[in-house]
Amino acid sequence: MISAVIFDLDGVLVSTDEYHYLAWKQMAKDEGIVFNREINEALRGVSRMDSLDIVLSHAVKEYTLEEKKMLAKKKNEIYVKLIHTLQPKDMLPGAKKTIEALKAAGIKIAIGSSSKNTPAILEQIELTDYFDAIADGNNITKSKPDPEVFLLAAHLLNKTPEECLVIEDAQSGLEAAISAGMLVLGVGSASSSLQATIRAKSLKDISVLDWINQRNR
Ligand code: BG6
Ligand code: MG
C-alpha cells in the first residue's frame, strides 16, 4: 500500500532547475568552459560538487581542490542571488494542489532533494510547514543516483520503501528511487522515461491521489 509521497524539489515543486542552469552557465562562461542545456541535463538531481565535476569535465585545464571549492561557492552565490525573489506564486503548476490533496487524504509527504538550499527555498515559497519530513543535501553524504536521500525521507516518515511513491524530474532521481525500492512518478525532464512507474508532463496533468487510490485497491 502506498501511504507516503516523497517529492523532489528542484524541477518538481519549483522551477529552480532553470536558475541552477543559469548559474552554472555564468560560472562556466567566466571560466571559458563549454556549457549548454544538454550538459545541464546530467546535473539534474546531482549534488553541487558532483555537478561541478561534470561541468569541469568539459574544461581544458585541471582544477585543484581549492579552485573547485571556489568555483562551487561562486556558482552557489550566483544561484542564491537568482532565487532571492522566489515567491509562492513561482511554484510549478499543480504542485500546491497535489500537496493539499495528499495531506487532506492522510498521505504522509516528504521532501527528498540533493539541494543544500532546500530549507531556504521552502521558506520562500511558504511550504515548510506542509511536510512531515525533509531530507536534503544538508543531511546526506551520497547524492542521487544513490538512494540515501529517499531512504532517509522514508525513515523519517516511519515508512518502508514499498509504502513510498517518489516524484522526480531527474534521471539520477529516477535511478535513486528505483534503487531505494520505491515507485516513481516521472515529471518534466523525466516525463518520457520508461524507467518511471508512471509519467506526467507536470503535476497539473495528473491526480497523484487518484493514482495512489487505484493502485491501493
Ligand atoms: C538538486 C538539483 O535538487 O540539487 C541539482 O537538481 C543541484 O541541479 C543539487 O546541483 C544541489 O543543489 P545546491 O542548492 O545544494 O547547490
Ligand atoms: Mg529535480
mmCIF file of C-alpha atoms and ligand atoms in Angstrom:
data_model
loop_
_atom_site.group_PDB
_atom_site.id
_atom_site.type_symbol
_atom_site.label_atom_id
_atom_site.label_comp_id
_atom_site.label_asym_id
_atom_site.label_seq_id
_atom_site.Cartn_x
_atom_site.Cartn_y
_atom_site.Cartn_z
ATOM 1 C CA MET A 1 0.000 0.000 0.000
ATOM 2 C CA ILE A 2 1.285 3.467 -0.883
ATOM 3 C CA SER A 3 0.864 5.745 2.129
ATOM 4 C CA ALA A 4 3.627 8.314 1.579
ATOM 5 C CA VAL A 5 4.858 10.566 -1.219
ATOM 6 C CA ILE A 6 8.421 11.897 -1.414
ATOM 7 C CA PHE A 7 8.778 14.993 -3.583
ATOM 8 C CA ASP A 8 11.976 16.101 -5.239
ATOM 9 C CA LEU A 9 12.146 19.898 -5.009
ATOM 10 C CA ASP A 10 14.015 21.490 -7.954
ATOM 11 C CA GLY A 11 12.037 20.926 -11.143
ATOM 12 C CA VAL A 12 9.117 19.216 -9.366
ATOM 13 C CA LEU A 13 7.695 21.785 -6.953
ATOM 14 C CA VAL A 14 9.505 24.888 -8.193
ATOM 15 C CA SER A 15 11.406 25.660 -11.387
ATOM 16 C CA THR A 16 14.702 26.408 -9.636
ATOM 17 C CA ASP A 17 16.221 23.942 -12.138
ATOM 18 C CA GLU A 18 16.301 26.834 -14.620
ATOM 19 C CA TYR A 19 18.217 29.006 -12.103
ATOM 20 C CA HIS A 20 20.719 26.176 -11.479
ATOM 21 C CA TYR A 21 21.249 26.111 -15.248
ATOM 22 C CA LEU A 22 21.738 29.892 -15.495
ATOM 23 C CA ALA A 23 24.173 29.912 -12.556
ATOM 24 C CA TRP A 24 26.314 27.083 -13.986
ATOM 25 C CA LYS A 25 26.217 28.790 -17.375
ATOM 26 C CA GLN A 26 27.533 32.039 -15.904
ATOM 27 C CA MET A 27 30.272 30.269 -13.933
ATOM 28 C CA ALA A 28 31.328 28.219 -16.977
ATOM 29 C CA LYS A 29 31.351 31.313 -19.210
ATOM 30 C CA ASP A 30 33.618 33.167 -16.764
ATOM 31 C CA GLU A 31 35.997 30.161 -16.824
ATOM 32 C CA GLY A 32 35.812 29.752 -20.613
ATOM 33 C CA ILE A 33 34.251 26.288 -20.318
ATOM 34 C CA VAL A 34 31.709 24.910 -22.809
ATOM 35 C CA PHE A 35 28.292 24.534 -21.169
ATOM 36 C CA ASN A 36 24.857 24.017 -22.682
ATOM 37 C CA ARG A 37 21.403 22.600 -21.921
ATOM 38 C CA GLU A 38 22.444 19.104 -22.946
ATOM 39 C CA ILE A 39 25.297 19.057 -20.424
ATOM 40 C CA ASN A 40 22.924 20.616 -17.891
ATOM 41 C CA GLU A 41 20.574 17.603 -18.103
ATOM 42 C CA ALA A 42 23.295 15.463 -16.485
ATOM 43 C CA LEU A 43 23.349 17.819 -13.477
ATOM 44 C CA ARG A 44 19.702 17.342 -12.522
ATOM 45 C CA GLY A 45 19.437 15.884 -9.037
ATOM 46 C CA VAL A 46 23.214 15.722 -8.660
ATOM 47 C CA SER A 47 24.928 17.456 -5.700
ATOM 48 C CA ARG A 48 26.791 20.747 -6.135
ATOM 49 C CA MET A 49 30.306 19.244 -6.057
ATOM 50 C CA ASP A 50 29.383 16.277 -8.284
ATOM 51 C CA SER A 51 27.725 18.739 -10.707
ATOM 52 C CA LEU A 52 30.907 20.831 -10.714
ATOM 53 C CA ASP A 53 32.952 17.754 -11.655
ATOM 54 C CA ILE A 54 30.632 17.179 -14.633
ATOM 55 C CA VAL A 55 30.945 20.844 -15.692
ATOM 56 C CA LEU A 56 34.750 20.738 -15.327
ATOM 57 C CA SER A 57 34.996 17.538 -17.379
ATOM 58 C CA HIS A 58 34.478 19.886 -20.357
ATOM 59 C CA ALA A 59 37.359 22.190 -19.325
ATOM 60 C CA VAL A 60 40.825 22.080 -20.852
ATOM 61 C CA LYS A 61 42.730 22.688 -17.628
ATOM 62 C CA GLU A 62 42.832 20.663 -14.417
ATOM 63 C CA TYR A 63 41.484 22.326 -11.275
ATOM 64 C CA THR A 64 42.865 21.883 -7.750
ATOM 65 C CA LEU A 65 40.510 21.065 -4.882
ATOM 66 C CA GLU A 66 40.833 24.650 -3.606
ATOM 67 C CA GLU A 67 39.927 26.055 -7.024
ATOM 68 C CA LYS A 68 36.969 23.672 -7.225
ATOM 69 C CA LYS A 69 35.674 24.820 -3.847
ATOM 70 C CA MET A 70 35.940 28.444 -5.032
ATOM 71 C CA LEU A 71 34.033 27.679 -8.235
ATOM 72 C CA ALA A 72 31.289 25.792 -6.366
ATOM 73 C CA LYS A 73 30.996 28.744 -3.992
ATOM 74 C CA LYS A 74 30.826 31.167 -6.891
ATOM 75 C CA LYS A 75 28.117 29.139 -8.641
ATOM 76 C CA ASN A 76 26.111 28.998 -5.438
ATOM 77 C CA GLU A 77 26.417 32.767 -4.921
ATOM 78 C CA ILE A 78 25.053 33.384 -8.421
ATOM 79 C CA TYR A 79 22.270 30.829 -7.789
ATOM 80 C CA VAL A 80 21.294 32.267 -4.397
ATOM 81 C CA LYS A 81 21.022 35.742 -5.974
ATOM 82 C CA LEU A 82 18.773 34.335 -8.712
ATOM 83 C CA ILE A 83 16.410 32.584 -6.288
ATOM 84 C CA HIS A 84 16.304 35.528 -3.907
ATOM 85 C CA THR A 85 12.964 36.734 -5.248
ATOM 86 C CA LEU A 86 11.202 33.326 -5.322
ATOM 87 C CA GLN A 87 7.639 33.532 -4.074
ATOM 88 C CA PRO A 88 4.726 31.124 -3.535
ATOM 89 C CA LYS A 89 3.404 32.067 -6.985
ATOM 90 C CA ASP A 90 6.572 30.561 -8.506
ATOM 91 C CA MET A 91 5.535 27.045 -7.543
ATOM 92 C CA LEU A 92 5.132 24.800 -10.596
ATOM 93 C CA PRO A 93 1.563 24.247 -11.895
ATOM 94 C CA GLY A 94 -0.324 21.618 -9.906
ATOM 95 C CA ALA A 95 2.285 21.384 -7.126
ATOM 96 C CA LYS A 96 0.319 23.053 -4.336
ATOM 97 C CA LYS A 97 -2.929 21.320 -5.305
ATOM 98 C CA THR A 98 -1.210 17.913 -5.246
ATOM 99 C CA ILE A 99 0.300 18.562 -1.822
ATOM 100 C CA GLU A 100 -3.013 19.751 -0.395
ATOM 101 C CA ALA A 101 -4.975 16.776 -1.802
ATOM 102 C CA LEU A 102 -2.478 14.246 -0.413
ATOM 103 C CA LYS A 103 -2.440 15.875 3.009
ATOM 104 C CA ALA A 104 -6.237 16.007 3.161
ATOM 105 C CA ALA A 105 -6.309 12.269 2.387
ATOM 106 C CA GLY A 106 -3.891 11.487 5.221
ATOM 107 C CA ILE A 107 -0.954 10.575 2.963
ATOM 108 C CA LYS A 108 2.390 11.477 4.568
ATOM 109 C CA ILE A 109 4.556 13.794 2.475
ATOM 110 C CA ALA A 110 8.294 14.457 2.496
ATOM 111 C CA ILE A 111 10.966 16.278 0.541
ATOM 112 C CA GLY A 112 13.863 14.257 -0.892
ATOM 113 C CA SER A 113 16.241 16.753 -2.513
ATOM 114 C CA SER A 114 20.014 16.906 -3.078
ATOM 115 C CA SER A 115 19.965 20.664 -2.550
ATOM 116 C CA LYS A 116 21.549 22.360 0.446
ATOM 117 C CA ASN A 117 19.354 25.358 -0.376
ATOM 118 C CA THR A 118 16.167 23.329 0.316
ATOM 119 C CA PRO A 119 15.284 24.976 3.669
ATOM 120 C CA ALA A 120 15.625 28.500 2.222
ATOM 121 C CA ILE A 121 13.586 27.678 -0.893
ATOM 122 C CA LEU A 122 10.784 26.013 1.098
ATOM 123 C CA GLU A 123 10.600 29.089 3.337
ATOM 124 C CA GLN A 124 10.416 31.434 0.355
ATOM 125 C CA ILE A 125 7.600 29.512 -1.308
ATOM 126 C CA GLU A 126 5.920 29.075 2.107
ATOM 127 C CA LEU A 127 5.814 25.270 2.016
ATOM 128 C CA THR A 128 7.986 24.309 5.018
ATOM 129 C CA ASP A 129 5.088 23.546 7.351
ATOM 130 C CA TYR A 130 3.323 21.260 4.889
ATOM 131 C CA PHE A 131 5.930 18.493 5.037
ATOM 132 C CA ASP A 132 6.047 15.677 7.567
ATOM 133 C CA ALA A 133 9.774 15.192 6.869
ATOM 134 C CA ILE A 134 12.566 16.902 4.973
ATOM 135 C CA ALA A 135 15.628 15.034 3.692
ATOM 136 C CA ASP A 136 18.007 17.234 1.727
ATOM 137 C CA GLY A 137 21.616 17.947 0.757
ATOM 138 C CA ASN A 138 22.379 19.034 4.314
ATOM 139 C CA ASN A 139 21.769 15.608 5.835
ATOM 140 C CA ILE A 140 23.063 13.129 3.274
ATOM 141 C CA THR A 141 26.569 12.063 2.263
ATOM 142 C CA LYS A 142 25.792 10.484 -1.119
ATOM 143 C CA SER A 143 23.897 12.333 -3.811
ATOM 144 C CA LYS A 144 21.349 10.853 -6.273
ATOM 145 C CA PRO A 145 21.546 8.367 -8.053
ATOM 146 C CA ASP A 146 22.419 6.927 -4.627
ATOM 147 C CA PRO A 147 19.144 6.120 -2.802
ATOM 148 C CA GLU A 148 20.295 7.671 0.513
ATOM 149 C CA VAL A 149 18.088 10.782 0.401
ATOM 150 C CA PHE A 150 14.901 8.793 -0.297
ATOM 151 C CA LEU A 151 15.702 6.100 2.273
ATOM 152 C CA LEU A 152 16.279 8.854 4.820
ATOM 153 C CA ALA A 153 12.964 10.513 3.933
ATOM 154 C CA ALA A 154 11.130 7.166 4.318
ATOM 155 C CA HIS A 155 12.883 6.536 7.633
ATOM 156 C CA LEU A 156 11.893 9.999 8.923
ATOM 157 C CA LEU A 157 8.287 9.267 7.917
ATOM 158 C CA ASN A 158 8.475 5.850 9.581
ATOM 159 C CA LYS A 159 7.561 4.175 6.268
ATOM 160 C CA THR A 160 9.049 1.265 4.325
ATOM 161 C CA PRO A 161 10.274 1.901 0.744
ATOM 162 C CA GLU A 162 7.320 -0.147 -0.587
ATOM 163 C CA GLU A 163 4.950 2.360 1.014
ATOM 164 C CA CYS A 164 6.531 5.344 -0.787
ATOM 165 C CA LEU A 165 5.964 6.969 -4.162
ATOM 166 C CA VAL A 166 8.720 9.335 -5.311
ATOM 167 C CA ILE A 167 8.065 12.259 -7.683
ATOM 168 C CA GLU A 168 11.123 13.166 -9.765
ATOM 169 C CA ASP A 169 12.203 15.201 -12.791
ATOM 170 C CA ALA A 170 15.776 13.865 -12.996
ATOM 171 C CA GLN A 171 17.295 10.713 -14.436
ATOM 172 C CA SER A 172 19.573 10.495 -11.362
ATOM 173 C CA GLY A 173 16.473 10.786 -9.162
ATOM 174 C CA LEU A 174 14.609 8.024 -11.012
ATOM 175 C CA GLU A 175 17.593 5.750 -10.522
ATOM 176 C CA ALA A 176 17.813 6.704 -6.836
ATOM 177 C CA ALA A 177 14.116 5.937 -6.271
ATOM 178 C CA ILE A 178 14.357 2.614 -8.077
ATOM 179 C CA SER A 179 17.415 1.528 -6.100
ATOM 180 C CA ALA A 180 15.589 2.566 -2.920
ATOM 181 C CA GLY A 181 12.861 0.076 -3.910
ATOM 182 C CA MET A 182 10.222 2.789 -4.406
ATOM 183 C CA LEU A 183 7.706 3.503 -7.158
ATOM 184 C CA VAL A 184 8.358 6.697 -9.078
ATOM 185 C CA LEU A 185 6.334 9.260 -10.995
ATOM 186 C CA GLY A 186 8.458 10.945 -13.676
ATOM 187 C CA VAL A 187 7.571 14.572 -14.456
ATOM 188 C CA GLY A 188 9.204 17.307 -16.559
ATOM 189 C CA SER A 189 12.512 16.066 -17.975
ATOM 190 C CA ALA A 190 11.717 12.562 -16.693
ATOM 191 C CA SER A 191 8.179 12.534 -18.089
ATOM 192 C CA SER A 192 9.063 10.272 -21.005
ATOM 193 C CA SER A 193 11.433 7.943 -19.171
ATOM 194 C CA LEU A 194 10.434 4.301 -19.410
ATOM 195 C CA GLN A 195 12.146 3.731 -16.070
ATOM 196 C CA ALA A 196 9.364 5.624 -14.306
ATOM 197 C CA THR A 197 6.405 3.656 -12.918
ATOM 198 C CA ILE A 198 4.092 6.406 -14.229
ATOM 199 C CA ARG A 199 4.668 9.596 -16.199
ATOM 200 C CA ALA A 200 3.084 13.048 -16.472
ATOM 201 C CA LYS A 201 4.281 16.237 -18.165
ATOM 202 C CA SER A 202 3.587 18.157 -14.964
ATOM 203 C CA LEU A 203 1.712 17.763 -11.681
ATOM 204 C CA LYS A 204 -1.227 19.626 -13.178
ATOM 205 C CA ASP A 205 -1.730 16.754 -15.639
ATOM 206 C CA ILE A 206 -2.243 14.000 -13.077
ATOM 207 C CA SER A 207 -4.111 13.360 -9.841
ATOM 208 C CA VAL A 208 -1.454 11.649 -7.740
ATOM 209 C CA LEU A 209 -4.081 10.865 -5.100
ATOM 210 C CA ASP A 210 -6.386 9.121 -7.617
ATOM 211 C CA TRP A 211 -3.445 7.097 -8.919
ATOM 212 C CA ILE A 212 -2.480 6.019 -5.383
ATOM 213 C CA ASN A 213 -6.079 5.092 -4.548
ATOM 214 C CA GLN A 214 -6.369 2.960 -7.674
ATOM 215 C CA ARG A 215 -3.041 1.279 -7.033
ATOM 216 C CA ASN A 216 -4.026 0.525 -3.424
ATOM 217 C CA ARG A 217 -7.317 -1.133 -4.424
HETATM 218 C C1 BG6 B 1 19.284 19.343 -6.983
HETATM 219 C C2 BG6 B 1 19.368 19.967 -8.349
HETATM 220 O O1 BG6 B 1 17.981 19.421 -6.498
HETATM 221 O O2 BG6 B 1 20.170 19.999 -6.069
HETATM 222 C C3 BG6 B 1 20.816 19.994 -8.833
HETATM 223 O O3 BG6 B 1 18.585 19.229 -9.259
HETATM 224 C C4 BG6 B 1 21.694 20.687 -7.802
HETATM 225 O O4 BG6 B 1 20.868 20.660 -10.064
HETATM 226 C C5 BG6 B 1 21.551 19.987 -6.457
HETATM 227 O O5 BG6 B 1 23.054 20.651 -8.211
HETATM 228 C C6 BG6 B 1 22.371 20.658 -5.349
HETATM 229 O O6 BG6 B 1 21.859 21.930 -5.114
HETATM 230 P P1 BG6 B 1 22.511 23.029 -4.181
HETATM 231 O O7 BG6 B 1 21.387 24.021 -3.986
HETATM 232 O O8 BG6 B 1 22.914 22.356 -2.907
HETATM 233 O O9 BG6 B 1 23.670 23.583 -4.906
HETATM 234 MG MG MG B 2 14.855 17.834 -9.567
#
